[in-house]
Amino acid sequence: MLGLRRSTRHTATHRTTPHRPATARLAALTAVGALGALVAGAAAPATAATAVGTAVPQETATAAAPLRVLFDNSKAETAGNADWIIGTGQPDPLTQNASPATEKDWTGAISAWGVALQRTGRYALKTLPPGGTITYGTTATTDLQNFDTFVLPEPNVRLSASEKTAVMKFVQNGGGLFLVSDHADADRNNDGWDALEIINDLMADNGVDNTDPFGFTLDTGTVQTDNPRAIADTADPVLNGTFGKVTGSIIRSGTTATLKPADNPSVKGLVYRTGYSGNTGAFFATSTFGSGRVAVWGDSSPIDDGTGQSGNTLYDGWNDTAGTNAALALNATDWLSKATTGGGGGGGTCTAGQLLANPGFESGDTSWTGSAGVITNDTGRPARTGAYKAWLSGYGSAHTDTLSQTVAIPAGCTTATFGFHTRIDTAETTTTTAYDTLKVQVLNSGGTVLSTLATYSNLNASSGYVQRSFDLAAYAGQTVTLKFTGAEGSTLQTSFVIDDTALTVG
């Protein structure tokens, strides 16, 4: 019976027994050839992805909207011999040359990257200049909410606490983050911080999720010279993108990353140092966080085009035939900006509408899979609308509840928004520890977690229902499973109630 289990489960005795200490991980609310040849093979204008989050209004993209990329130059990216800028026209590189044809039309060691994107006609580029601050959710023209991808090309100044939070919220709400590191002790401005330390610090101390949110850590060390090779994966959109097939890269004093799929199952090594595979020696890796995407490269030499401002010692890694560095950088930018959906996306047709069956649970235990009694009309917790809702946890004892539904997102859809309402109440009194959690995840057809969109806990208790929404446009063309998992500690109850779900595409 749908209602029977609830009346015996959420009793006062479960809420009054003493709590034993426990630990739990709490993730924050809401969940990367020759220039001419590359440009000639570029695709037609693509649709910019929609970024959806609880703190920022949803933006509706149109077919003509450019893909917006912000390159950072606020963190001493030109210190010493470095020159990691797309041009001296800042914030707008077009002020230096409005119609660049070659990498020398813009001045900077990564101008080839910028010019290649500009010449596709699909991109709008900006630079955050020296003295600028990385922000998210402000009125600044260089605020991250105005962009699809943010590139940090070997930063040499540690990000402030507010900047780290801004970057993480940007990714969590659908943005793309391109991180480029370098070898240990590449402290070009002698402030005590090198790029790999700054990137690791971003992931370990950001005010949003400090528990290895991307599933990788840069290795502290130096690899002097190597020609890493790409994995064999004909379906990966970064290795097989618009700008060509990626076969490998180069290391000319750089580092690698250690992958930690137990912390983030979406992390994936694409290019590996010679003799390495699996979770060690990854030179180029991708991951997801919330609704956004992340790419990391272990060396700045591959993005260096050998041209730049006078006085710098540069190296043309962009065109080094030992790797396909240009294709890797440009395909990854497309993927991060959601110009490509990945995993079979692209093409096809899309009929706008809502895809989930029994979205408000009013048909009882149909269309959803999960723990017995989770879908219920028990009056112990009110539904938001109608009589039924999904009620996970609330036992006041060690217990795990799950609820999931599998759905196919048509390949032709350019927007896909997963939304639902949550009501969380708890008998916990702590204001600092997440004893009981609710994870919201996206899984592929094989059951592998593609992304943890959010993790809520007893710390997120609310007096009423709160609307949540996430951008799933990256999964167009795929069949995915949307899954809720409620996990409760040994004594004091926390109830996670869900109602009025929807997966709306267009």
Short mmCIF file of C-alpha atoms in Angstrom, two decimals:
data_model
loop_
_atom_site.label_atom_id
_atom_site.label_comp_id
_atom_site.label_asym_id
_atom_site.label_seq_id
_atom_site.Cartn_x
_atom_site.Cartn_y
_atom_site.Cartn_z
CA MET A 1 0.00 0.00 0.00
CA LEU A 2 1.38 3.43 -0.91
CA GLY A 3 0.48 5.15 2.34
CA LEU A 4 1.05 2.39 4.92
CA ARG A 5 4.82 2.51 5.12
CA ARG A 6 4.95 6.23 5.80
CA SER A 7 2.80 6.12 8.91
CA THR A 8 5.11 3.62 10.61
CA ARG A 9 8.31 5.16 9.41
CA HIS A 10 8.37 8.82 10.43
CA THR A 11 7.48 8.67 14.13
CA ALA A 12 8.33 11.04 16.95
CA THR A 13 10.64 8.48 18.55
CA HIS A 14 12.87 8.60 15.49
CA ARG A 15 13.32 12.31 16.00
CA THR A 16 14.07 12.39 19.71
CA THR A 17 16.78 9.77 20.25
CA PRO A 18 20.33 11.10 20.75
CA HIS A 19 22.45 11.49 17.63
CA ARG A 20 25.76 9.76 17.29
CA PRO A 21 28.63 11.66 15.58
CA ALA A 22 28.98 10.99 11.88
CA THR A 23 30.72 12.46 8.88
CA ALA A 24 29.31 13.13 5.46
CA ARG A 25 30.42 14.81 2.33
CA LEU A 26 28.36 17.89 1.48
CA ALA A 27 28.51 19.23 -2.04
CA ALA A 28 27.10 22.73 -2.52
CA LEU A 29 23.61 23.47 -3.73
CA THR A 30 22.09 24.08 -7.00
CA ALA A 31 25.36 20.22 -9.74
CA VAL A 32 38.57 21.23 -23.35
CA GLY A 33 47.21 21.47 -37.57
CA ALA A 34 47.59 24.50 -39.26
CA LEU A 35 45.45 27.46 -38.62
CA GLY A 36 44.08 27.79 -42.11
CA ALA A 37 43.12 24.11 -42.33
CA LEU A 38 41.46 24.22 -38.94
CA VAL A 39 39.38 27.25 -39.84
CA ALA A 40 38.40 25.82 -43.20
CA GLY A 41 36.93 22.79 -41.46
CA ALA A 42 34.95 24.72 -38.88
CA ALA A 43 31.24 24.09 -38.47
CA ALA A 44 28.36 26.45 -39.08
CA PRO A 45 27.12 28.67 -36.26
CA ALA A 46 25.94 26.58 -33.31
CA THR A 47 23.48 27.21 -30.52
CA ALA A 48 24.91 28.46 -27.26
CA ALA A 49 24.01 26.30 -24.28
CA THR A 50 21.56 27.50 -21.67
CA ALA A 51 22.98 27.95 -18.18
CA VAL A 52 20.46 27.20 -15.46
CA GLY A 53 20.96 27.67 -11.75
CA THR A 54 19.06 28.54 -8.66
CA ALA A 55 20.83 31.87 -8.18
CA VAL A 56 20.90 33.14 -11.77
CA PRO A 57 17.90 33.55 -14.10
CA GLN A 58 17.70 31.14 -17.01
CA GLU A 59 18.99 32.54 -20.28
CA THR A 60 17.34 31.37 -23.49
CA ALA A 61 19.81 30.96 -26.34
CA THR A 62 18.96 31.45 -29.98
CA ALA A 63 20.41 29.72 -33.02
CA ALA A 64 22.37 32.85 -33.98
CA ALA A 65 23.86 33.45 -30.54
CA PRO A 66 27.67 33.22 -30.52
CA LEU A 67 29.58 31.02 -28.13
CA ARG A 68 31.16 33.34 -25.59
CA VAL A 69 34.65 32.71 -24.21
CA LEU A 70 36.48 34.77 -21.60
CA PHE A 71 40.29 34.38 -21.42
CA ASP A 72 41.83 35.41 -18.11
CA ASN A 73 44.71 37.90 -17.90
CA SER A 74 44.08 39.04 -14.34
CA LYS A 75 46.40 36.47 -12.74
CA ALA A 76 49.82 37.47 -14.11
CA GLU A 77 49.49 35.39 -17.26
CA THR A 78 52.19 37.54 -18.92
CA ALA A 79 54.71 37.48 -16.05
CA GLY A 80 58.30 36.55 -16.90
CA ASN A 81 58.56 34.83 -20.27
CA ALA A 82 54.87 33.93 -20.28
CA ASP A 83 52.54 35.64 -22.73
CA TRP A 84 49.28 33.72 -22.36
CA ILE A 85 46.96 36.23 -23.98
CA ILE A 86 45.01 36.08 -27.25
CA GLY A 87 45.76 39.74 -28.02
CA THR A 88 46.74 43.09 -26.59
CA GLY A 89 43.28 44.47 -27.29
CA GLN A 90 41.62 43.99 -23.92
CA PRO A 91 38.94 43.29 -23.00
CA ASP A 92 37.96 43.12 -26.69
CA PRO A 93 40.64 41.62 -28.99
CA LEU A 94 38.82 43.06 -32.01
CA THR A 95 40.07 46.50 -31.05
CA GLN A 96 43.55 45.38 -32.13
CA ASN A 97 42.35 43.86 -35.41
CA ALA A 98 38.67 43.42 -36.23
CA SER A 99 39.28 40.81 -38.98
CA PRO A 100 42.28 38.68 -37.98
CA ALA A 101 43.50 36.28 -40.66
CA THR A 102 46.61 34.86 -38.97
CA GLU A 103 47.93 34.51 -35.46
CA LYS A 104 50.14 37.59 -35.95
CA ASP A 105 47.13 39.85 -36.41
CA TRP A 106 46.61 39.62 -32.66
CA THR A 107 49.62 39.91 -30.36
CA GLY A 108 50.01 37.16 -27.79
CA ALA A 109 51.46 33.68 -27.43
CA ILE A 110 47.99 32.11 -27.58
CA SER A 111 46.73 34.37 -30.37
CA ALA A 112 46.51 31.35 -32.71
CA TRP A 113 43.89 29.88 -30.38
CA GLY A 114 41.89 33.08 -30.31
CA VAL A 115 42.14 33.78 -34.06
CA ALA A 116 41.08 30.23 -34.93
CA LEU A 117 37.95 30.58 -32.80
CA GLN A 118 37.23 34.08 -34.14
CA ARG A 119 37.47 32.99 -37.77
CA THR A 120 34.82 30.30 -37.36
CA GLY A 121 32.18 33.01 -37.01
CA ARG A 122 30.72 31.07 -34.09
CA TYR A 123 32.59 32.72 -31.22
CA ALA A 124 32.67 36.03 -29.36
CA LEU A 125 35.88 36.44 -27.35
CA LYS A 126 36.90 38.71 -24.49
CA THR A 127 39.84 39.02 -22.08
CA LEU A 128 39.64 39.80 -18.37
CA PRO A 129 42.48 42.37 -18.21
CA PRO A 130 45.08 42.95 -15.49
CA GLY A 131 43.48 44.46 -12.41
CA GLY A 132 40.20 42.74 -13.17
CA THR A 133 38.33 40.51 -10.74
CA ILE A 134 36.69 37.19 -11.53
CA THR A 135 33.00 37.52 -10.63
CA TYR A 136 29.74 35.63 -11.08
CA GLY A 137 26.32 37.21 -10.79
CA THR A 138 27.28 40.88 -10.98
CA THR A 139 26.60 43.60 -13.54
CA ALA A 140 30.20 43.67 -14.84
CA THR A 141 30.53 43.10 -18.59
CA THR A 142 33.25 40.53 -17.93
CA ASP A 143 31.14 38.71 -15.30
CA LEU A 144 31.23 34.96 -15.87
CA GLN A 145 27.46 34.72 -16.24
CA ASN A 146 27.93 36.49 -19.60
CA PHE A 147 30.10 33.66 -20.97
CA ASP A 148 29.90 30.00 -21.90
CA THR A 149 33.55 29.15 -21.19
CA PHE A 150 36.25 30.62 -18.96
CA VAL A 151 39.92 29.93 -19.78
CA LEU A 152 42.57 30.11 -17.04
CA PRO A 153 45.83 29.80 -19.02
CA GLU A 154 48.56 29.14 -16.44
CA PRO A 155 47.47 31.56 -13.71
CA ASN A 156 50.30 32.90 -11.55
CA VAL A 157 48.31 34.67 -8.84
CA ARG A 158 46.19 32.75 -6.37
CA LEU A 159 42.47 33.38 -6.78
CA SER A 160 40.78 35.19 -3.90
CA ALA A 161 38.10 33.42 -1.88
CA SER A 162 35.32 35.24 -3.73
CA GLU A 163 36.91 34.51 -7.12
CA LYS A 164 37.14 30.79 -6.38
CA THR A 165 33.49 30.74 -5.35
CA ALA A 166 32.57 32.62 -8.53
CA VAL A 167 34.38 30.08 -10.74
CA MET A 168 32.78 27.12 -9.00
CA LYS A 169 29.27 28.56 -9.17
CA PHE A 170 29.81 29.38 -12.85
CA VAL A 171 30.65 25.75 -13.61
CA GLN A 172 27.98 24.38 -11.31
CA ASN A 173 25.35 26.39 -13.18
CA GLY A 174 26.42 25.23 -16.64
CA GLY A 175 29.66 27.02 -17.55
CA GLY A 176 32.78 25.51 -19.09
CA LEU A 177 36.15 25.84 -17.33
CA PHE A 178 39.45 25.36 -19.23
CA LEU A 179 42.44 25.01 -16.87
CA VAL A 180 46.01 25.09 -18.19
CA SER A 181 48.80 24.27 -15.75
CA ASP A 182 52.59 24.09 -15.92
CA HIS A 183 55.40 22.32 -14.11
CA ALA A 184 56.17 22.66 -10.42
CA ASP A 185 57.93 25.87 -9.33
CA ALA A 186 56.90 27.77 -12.49
CA ASP A 187 56.33 30.79 -10.26
CA ARG A 188 56.84 33.47 -12.90
CA ASN A 189 56.08 36.45 -10.65
CA ASN A 190 57.81 35.06 -7.54
CA ASP A 191 54.78 35.39 -5.28
CA GLY A 192 55.07 31.87 -3.88
CA TRP A 193 52.35 30.33 -6.05
CA ASP A 194 52.72 28.42 -9.31
CA ALA A 195 49.89 27.40 -11.65
CA LEU A 196 49.47 23.83 -10.42
CA GLU A 197 49.26 25.00 -6.81
CA ILE A 198 46.71 27.67 -7.78
CA ILE A 199 44.54 25.16 -9.65
CA ASN A 200 44.72 22.62 -6.82
CA ASP A 201 43.85 25.38 -4.36
CA LEU A 202 40.78 26.29 -6.43
CA MET A 203 39.50 22.73 -6.08
CA ALA A 204 40.38 22.33 -2.40
CA ASP A 205 39.27 25.64 -0.90
CA ASN A 206 36.48 27.35 -2.84
CA GLY A 207 33.48 27.74 -0.56
CA VAL A 208 31.22 25.66 -2.82
CA ASP A 209 32.61 22.11 -2.81
CA ASN A 210 36.01 21.43 -1.27
CA THR A 211 35.86 17.64 -1.58
CA ASP A 212 37.66 17.06 -4.90
CA PRO A 213 34.75 18.38 -6.99
CA PHE A 214 36.26 17.65 -10.42
CA GLY A 215 37.78 14.27 -9.56
CA PHE A 216 41.43 15.09 -10.28
CA THR A 217 44.48 16.63 -8.63
CA LEU A 218 47.51 18.03 -10.43
CA ASP A 219 50.73 16.24 -9.57
CA THR A 220 53.45 18.24 -7.85
CA GLY A 221 56.48 17.67 -10.04
CA THR A 222 58.03 18.27 -13.44
CA VAL A 223 57.98 16.15 -16.56
CA GLN A 224 60.71 17.58 -18.77
CA THR A 225 59.92 16.12 -22.21
CA ASP A 226 57.35 13.64 -23.48
CA ASN A 227 54.88 13.16 -26.33
CA PRO A 228 51.72 11.89 -24.60
CA ARG A 229 49.24 9.88 -26.67
CA ALA A 230 45.46 10.05 -26.84
CA ILE A 231 43.30 7.14 -25.78
CA ALA A 232 41.41 5.13 -28.41
CA ASP A 233 37.89 6.55 -28.29
CA THR A 234 36.21 7.36 -31.59
CA ALA A 235 33.10 8.74 -29.87
CA ASP A 236 34.70 11.30 -27.55
CA PRO A 237 33.82 14.80 -28.84
CA VAL A 238 37.09 16.35 -27.66
CA LEU A 239 39.23 13.76 -29.44
CA ASN A 240 37.01 13.71 -32.53
CA GLY A 241 35.68 17.22 -32.94
CA THR A 242 35.06 19.86 -35.57
CA PHE A 243 38.71 20.89 -35.67
CA GLY A 244 40.14 17.44 -36.36
CA LYS A 245 41.14 14.18 -34.71
CA VAL A 246 43.41 14.35 -31.68
CA THR A 247 46.22 11.80 -31.60
CA GLY A 248 48.39 13.25 -28.86
CA SER A 249 50.11 16.26 -27.35
CA ILE A 250 53.50 17.41 -26.09
CA ILE A 251 55.10 18.07 -22.72
CA ARG A 252 57.98 20.54 -22.65
CA SER A 253 58.30 20.94 -18.89
CA GLY A 254 54.84 20.31 -17.51
CA THR A 255 52.92 18.10 -15.14
CA THR A 256 50.20 15.46 -15.12
CA ALA A 257 47.11 14.74 -13.05
CA THR A 258 45.95 11.93 -10.82
CA LEU A 259 42.32 11.02 -11.45
CA LYS A 260 39.93 10.16 -8.62
CA PRO A 261 36.74 8.67 -10.10
CA ALA A 262 35.54 7.70 -6.63
CA ASP A 263 35.15 11.43 -5.94
CA ASN A 264 33.70 12.32 -9.35
CA PRO A 265 32.85 9.41 -11.67
CA SER A 266 32.65 11.70 -14.71
CA VAL A 267 36.41 12.41 -14.73
CA LYS A 268 38.09 11.01 -17.84
CA GLY A 269 41.71 10.96 -19.00
CA LEU A 270 42.01 11.66 -22.74
CA VAL A 271 45.76 12.02 -23.23
CA TYR A 272 48.36 10.17 -21.14
CA ARG A 273 52.07 10.46 -20.49
CA THR A 274 54.06 7.64 -22.09
CA GLY A 275 53.75 4.46 -20.03
CA TYR A 276 50.73 5.63 -18.02
CA SER A 277 47.00 4.94 -18.14
CA GLY A 278 43.97 4.72 -15.88
CA ASN A 279 44.10 7.07 -12.91
CA THR A 280 47.76 8.16 -13.15
CA GLY A 281 49.74 10.18 -15.64
CA ALA A 282 46.78 11.93 -17.27
CA PHE A 283 48.08 14.91 -19.25
CA PHE A 284 44.70 16.09 -20.53
CA ALA A 285 41.48 15.24 -18.71
CA THR A 286 37.83 16.26 -18.71
CA SER A 287 35.13 16.20 -16.07
CA THR A 288 31.75 17.66 -15.16
CA PHE A 289 30.49 19.49 -12.10
CA GLY A 290 26.84 20.34 -11.60
CA SER A 291 25.57 21.31 -15.06
CA GLY A 292 28.98 22.45 -16.29
CA ARG A 293 32.13 20.98 -17.81
CA VAL A 294 35.84 21.12 -17.00
CA ALA A 295 39.03 20.42 -18.95
CA VAL A 296 42.60 20.45 -17.63
CA TRP A 297 45.92 20.45 -19.53
CA GLY A 298 49.19 19.81 -17.72
CA ASP A 299 51.46 22.19 -19.67
CA SER A 300 51.23 25.58 -21.37
CA SER A 301 53.72 24.67 -24.12
CA PRO A 302 51.03 23.06 -26.34
CA ILE A 303 49.01 26.32 -26.49
CA ASP A 304 52.09 28.50 -27.18
CA ASP A 305 52.12 29.55 -30.86
CA GLY A 306 55.62 31.02 -30.76
CA THR A 307 54.49 34.59 -31.44
CA GLY A 308 53.81 37.29 -28.90
CA GLN A 309 55.00 40.48 -27.31
CA SER A 310 58.68 41.37 -27.75
CA GLY A 311 61.12 40.27 -25.08
CA ASN A 312 59.48 36.91 -24.33
CA THR A 313 61.12 33.55 -24.99
CA LEU A 314 58.36 31.51 -26.64
CA TYR A 315 57.99 28.07 -28.18
CA ASP A 316 55.71 27.04 -31.05
CA GLY A 317 53.92 24.11 -29.49
CA TRP A 318 50.66 24.92 -31.27
CA ASN A 319 52.12 23.70 -34.58
CA ASP A 320 54.52 21.08 -33.18
CA THR A 321 53.94 17.97 -35.32
CA ALA A 322 54.68 15.72 -32.35
CA GLY A 323 51.13 16.46 -31.20
CA THR A 324 47.78 17.69 -32.47
CA ASN A 325 47.64 20.51 -29.98
CA ALA A 326 45.56 22.96 -32.01
CA ALA A 327 42.81 20.39 -32.57
CA LEU A 328 42.85 19.48 -28.87
CA ALA A 329 42.53 23.08 -27.69
CA LEU A 330 39.82 24.00 -30.18
CA ASN A 331 37.75 20.81 -29.87
CA ALA A 332 37.86 21.16 -26.09
CA THR A 333 36.69 24.77 -26.32
CA ASP A 334 33.75 23.61 -28.46
CA TRP A 335 32.91 20.89 -25.93
CA LEU A 336 33.19 23.19 -22.93
CA SER A 337 31.02 25.79 -24.65
CA LYS A 338 28.48 23.07 -25.47
CA ALA A 339 28.81 23.57 -29.20
CA THR A 340 28.95 19.78 -29.19
CA THR A 341 26.74 17.58 -27.05
CA GLY A 342 29.00 14.54 -26.90
CA GLY A 343 28.00 10.92 -26.50
CA GLY A 344 25.99 10.71 -29.69
CA GLY A 345 24.46 14.18 -29.65
CA GLY A 346 24.02 16.53 -32.58
CA GLY A 347 21.56 16.51 -35.45
CA GLY A 348 18.09 15.00 -35.34
CA THR A 349 14.81 16.68 -34.53
CA CYS A 350 13.31 17.92 -31.30
CA THR A 351 9.69 18.32 -30.32
CA ALA A 352 9.41 20.83 -27.52
CA GLY A 353 7.74 19.46 -24.42
CA GLN A 354 8.05 17.70 -21.07
CA LEU A 355 9.57 14.19 -21.21
CA LEU A 356 9.14 12.62 -17.76
CA ALA A 357 6.29 10.17 -17.18
CA ASN A 358 4.18 10.58 -14.04
CA PRO A 359 6.10 13.77 -13.19
CA GLY A 360 3.91 14.72 -10.21
CA PHE A 361 3.64 11.12 -8.89
CA GLU A 362 -0.17 11.26 -9.00
CA SER A 363 -0.26 7.86 -10.76
CA GLY A 364 1.48 6.27 -7.77
CA ASP A 365 4.22 3.68 -8.32
CA THR A 366 4.36 3.92 -12.11
CA SER A 367 7.16 5.00 -14.46
CA TRP A 368 9.61 5.45 -11.58
CA THR A 369 11.97 2.83 -10.10
CA GLY A 370 13.10 2.89 -6.50
CA SER A 371 12.63 1.92 -2.91
CA ALA A 372 9.21 0.64 -1.84
CA GLY A 373 6.92 3.30 -0.47
CA VAL A 374 8.94 6.30 -1.61
CA ILE A 375 6.07 7.48 -3.81
CA THR A 376 3.26 8.02 -1.32
CA ASN A 377 0.15 9.95 -0.35
CA ASP A 378 1.02 9.72 3.35
CA THR A 379 -0.22 12.91 5.00
CA GLY A 380 2.80 13.06 7.31
CA ARG A 381 4.42 15.34 4.75
CA PRO A 382 2.30 17.40 2.34
CA ALA A 383 2.55 17.17 -1.42
CA ARG A 384 3.24 20.42 -3.21
CA THR A 385 0.33 19.78 -5.58
CA GLY A 386 -2.13 16.91 -5.68
CA ALA A 387 -1.95 14.09 -3.15
CA TYR A 388 1.22 12.20 -4.02
CA LYS A 389 4.90 13.06 -3.77
CA ALA A 390 8.23 11.21 -3.35
CA TRP A 391 9.42 11.00 0.27
CA LEU A 392 13.01 9.81 0.77
CA SER A 393 14.62 9.18 4.17
CA GLY A 394 12.96 10.36 7.40
CA TYR A 395 13.47 7.14 9.35
CA GLY A 396 15.80 8.49 12.00
CA SER A 397 17.93 5.37 11.48
CA ALA A 398 20.60 4.27 9.02
CA HIS A 399 18.76 3.88 5.73
CA THR A 400 19.08 4.59 2.00
CA ASP A 401 16.20 5.33 -0.41
CA THR A 402 16.45 5.66 -4.19
CA LEU A 403 14.16 6.91 -6.93
CA SER A 404 14.94 7.07 -10.65
CA GLN A 405 13.51 7.33 -14.14
CA THR A 406 15.18 6.66 -17.49
CA VAL A 407 14.49 9.06 -20.33
CA ALA A 408 15.78 9.66 -23.87
CA ILE A 409 16.69 13.27 -24.70
CA PRO A 410 16.31 13.81 -28.47
CA ALA A 411 19.51 14.69 -30.31
CA GLY A 412 18.02 17.75 -31.96
CA CYS A 413 17.15 19.49 -28.68
CA THR A 414 19.25 22.53 -27.87
CA THR A 415 17.71 23.06 -24.44
CA ALA A 416 16.89 20.49 -21.76
CA THR A 417 16.02 21.63 -18.25
CA PHE A 418 15.52 19.18 -15.39
CA GLY A 419 13.45 20.72 -12.61
CA PHE A 420 11.76 19.65 -9.39
CA HIS A 421 10.69 21.01 -6.01
CA THR A 422 12.16 19.88 -2.69
CA ARG A 423 10.92 20.23 0.87
CA ILE A 424 13.54 19.31 3.45
CA ASP A 425 12.86 19.12 7.18
CA THR A 426 15.12 17.73 9.88
CA ALA A 427 15.41 16.98 13.57
CA GLU A 428 19.15 17.60 13.39
CA THR A 429 20.31 20.62 15.39
CA THR A 430 23.78 21.05 13.90
CA THR A 431 24.47 24.04 11.67
CA THR A 432 27.77 22.71 10.34
CA THR A 433 27.59 18.96 9.68
CA ALA A 434 25.73 17.16 6.89
CA TYR A 435 24.60 13.94 8.54
CA ASP A 436 21.83 13.09 6.04
CA THR A 437 22.09 13.72 2.29
CA LEU A 438 20.09 13.67 -0.92
CA LYS A 439 22.11 13.25 -4.13
CA VAL A 440 20.72 14.19 -7.54
CA GLN A 441 22.59 12.43 -10.34
CA VAL A 442 22.60 11.72 -14.07
CA LEU A 443 23.62 8.18 -15.11
CA ASN A 444 24.23 6.67 -18.54
CA SER A 445 22.54 3.54 -19.87
CA GLY A 446 25.25 1.40 -18.28
CA GLY A 447 24.65 2.83 -14.81
CA THR A 448 27.79 4.99 -14.71
CA VAL A 449 27.33 8.35 -13.00
CA LEU A 450 27.84 11.10 -15.57
CA SER A 451 27.27 13.97 -13.17
CA THR A 452 26.22 14.68 -9.61
CA LEU A 453 24.02 17.71 -10.15
CA ALA A 454 23.65 18.56 -6.48
CA THR A 455 23.87 17.15 -2.96
CA TYR A 456 21.39 18.51 -0.42
CA SER A 457 21.48 17.75 3.31
CA ASN A 458 19.97 18.46 6.69
CA LEU A 459 21.73 21.83 6.44
CA ASN A 460 19.35 22.79 3.63
CA ALA A 461 16.14 22.45 5.63
CA SER A 462 13.35 24.77 4.50
CA SER A 463 9.88 25.60 5.72
CA GLY A 464 8.33 24.94 2.33
CA TYR A 465 9.07 23.67 -1.16
CA VAL A 466 12.06 25.12 -3.05
CA GLN A 467 12.37 24.94 -6.83
CA ARG A 468 15.56 23.45 -8.30
CA SER A 469 16.63 23.36 -11.95
CA PHE A 470 19.59 22.04 -13.95
CA ASP A 471 20.72 22.31 -17.55
CA LEU A 472 20.93 18.87 -19.21
CA ALA A 473 21.45 20.09 -22.80
CA ALA A 474 24.84 18.35 -22.78
CA TYR A 475 23.03 15.00 -22.80
CA ALA A 476 20.99 15.59 -25.98
CA GLY A 477 21.07 12.44 -28.08
CA GLN A 478 21.52 10.20 -25.06
CA THR A 479 19.32 7.98 -22.93
CA VAL A 480 20.02 8.91 -19.33
CA THR A 481 18.71 7.99 -15.89
CA LEU A 482 17.79 10.75 -13.46
CA LYS A 483 18.33 9.46 -9.94
CA PHE A 484 17.66 10.67 -6.40
CA THR A 485 19.46 8.93 -3.50
CA GLY A 486 18.57 9.74 0.10
CA ALA A 487 21.02 8.49 2.74
CA GLU A 488 20.30 8.89 6.45
CA GLY A 489 22.44 8.47 9.58
CA SER A 490 21.62 6.40 12.62
CA THR A 491 19.23 8.51 14.70
CA LEU A 492 17.75 11.97 14.06
CA GLN A 493 15.53 12.10 11.00
CA THR A 494 15.82 14.22 7.86
CA SER A 495 13.02 13.99 5.29
CA PHE A 496 13.67 14.82 1.63
CA VAL A 497 10.33 15.32 -0.14
CA ILE A 498 10.22 15.82 -3.92
CA ASP A 499 7.28 16.86 -6.07
CA ASP A 500 6.40 18.25 -9.51
CA THR A 501 9.37 17.04 -11.51
CA ALA A 502 9.90 17.93 -15.18
CA LEU A 503 12.41 17.50 -17.98
CA THR A 504 11.53 20.20 -20.47
CA VAL A 505 13.20 20.24 -23.89
CA GLY A 506 13.15 22.49 -26.91
#
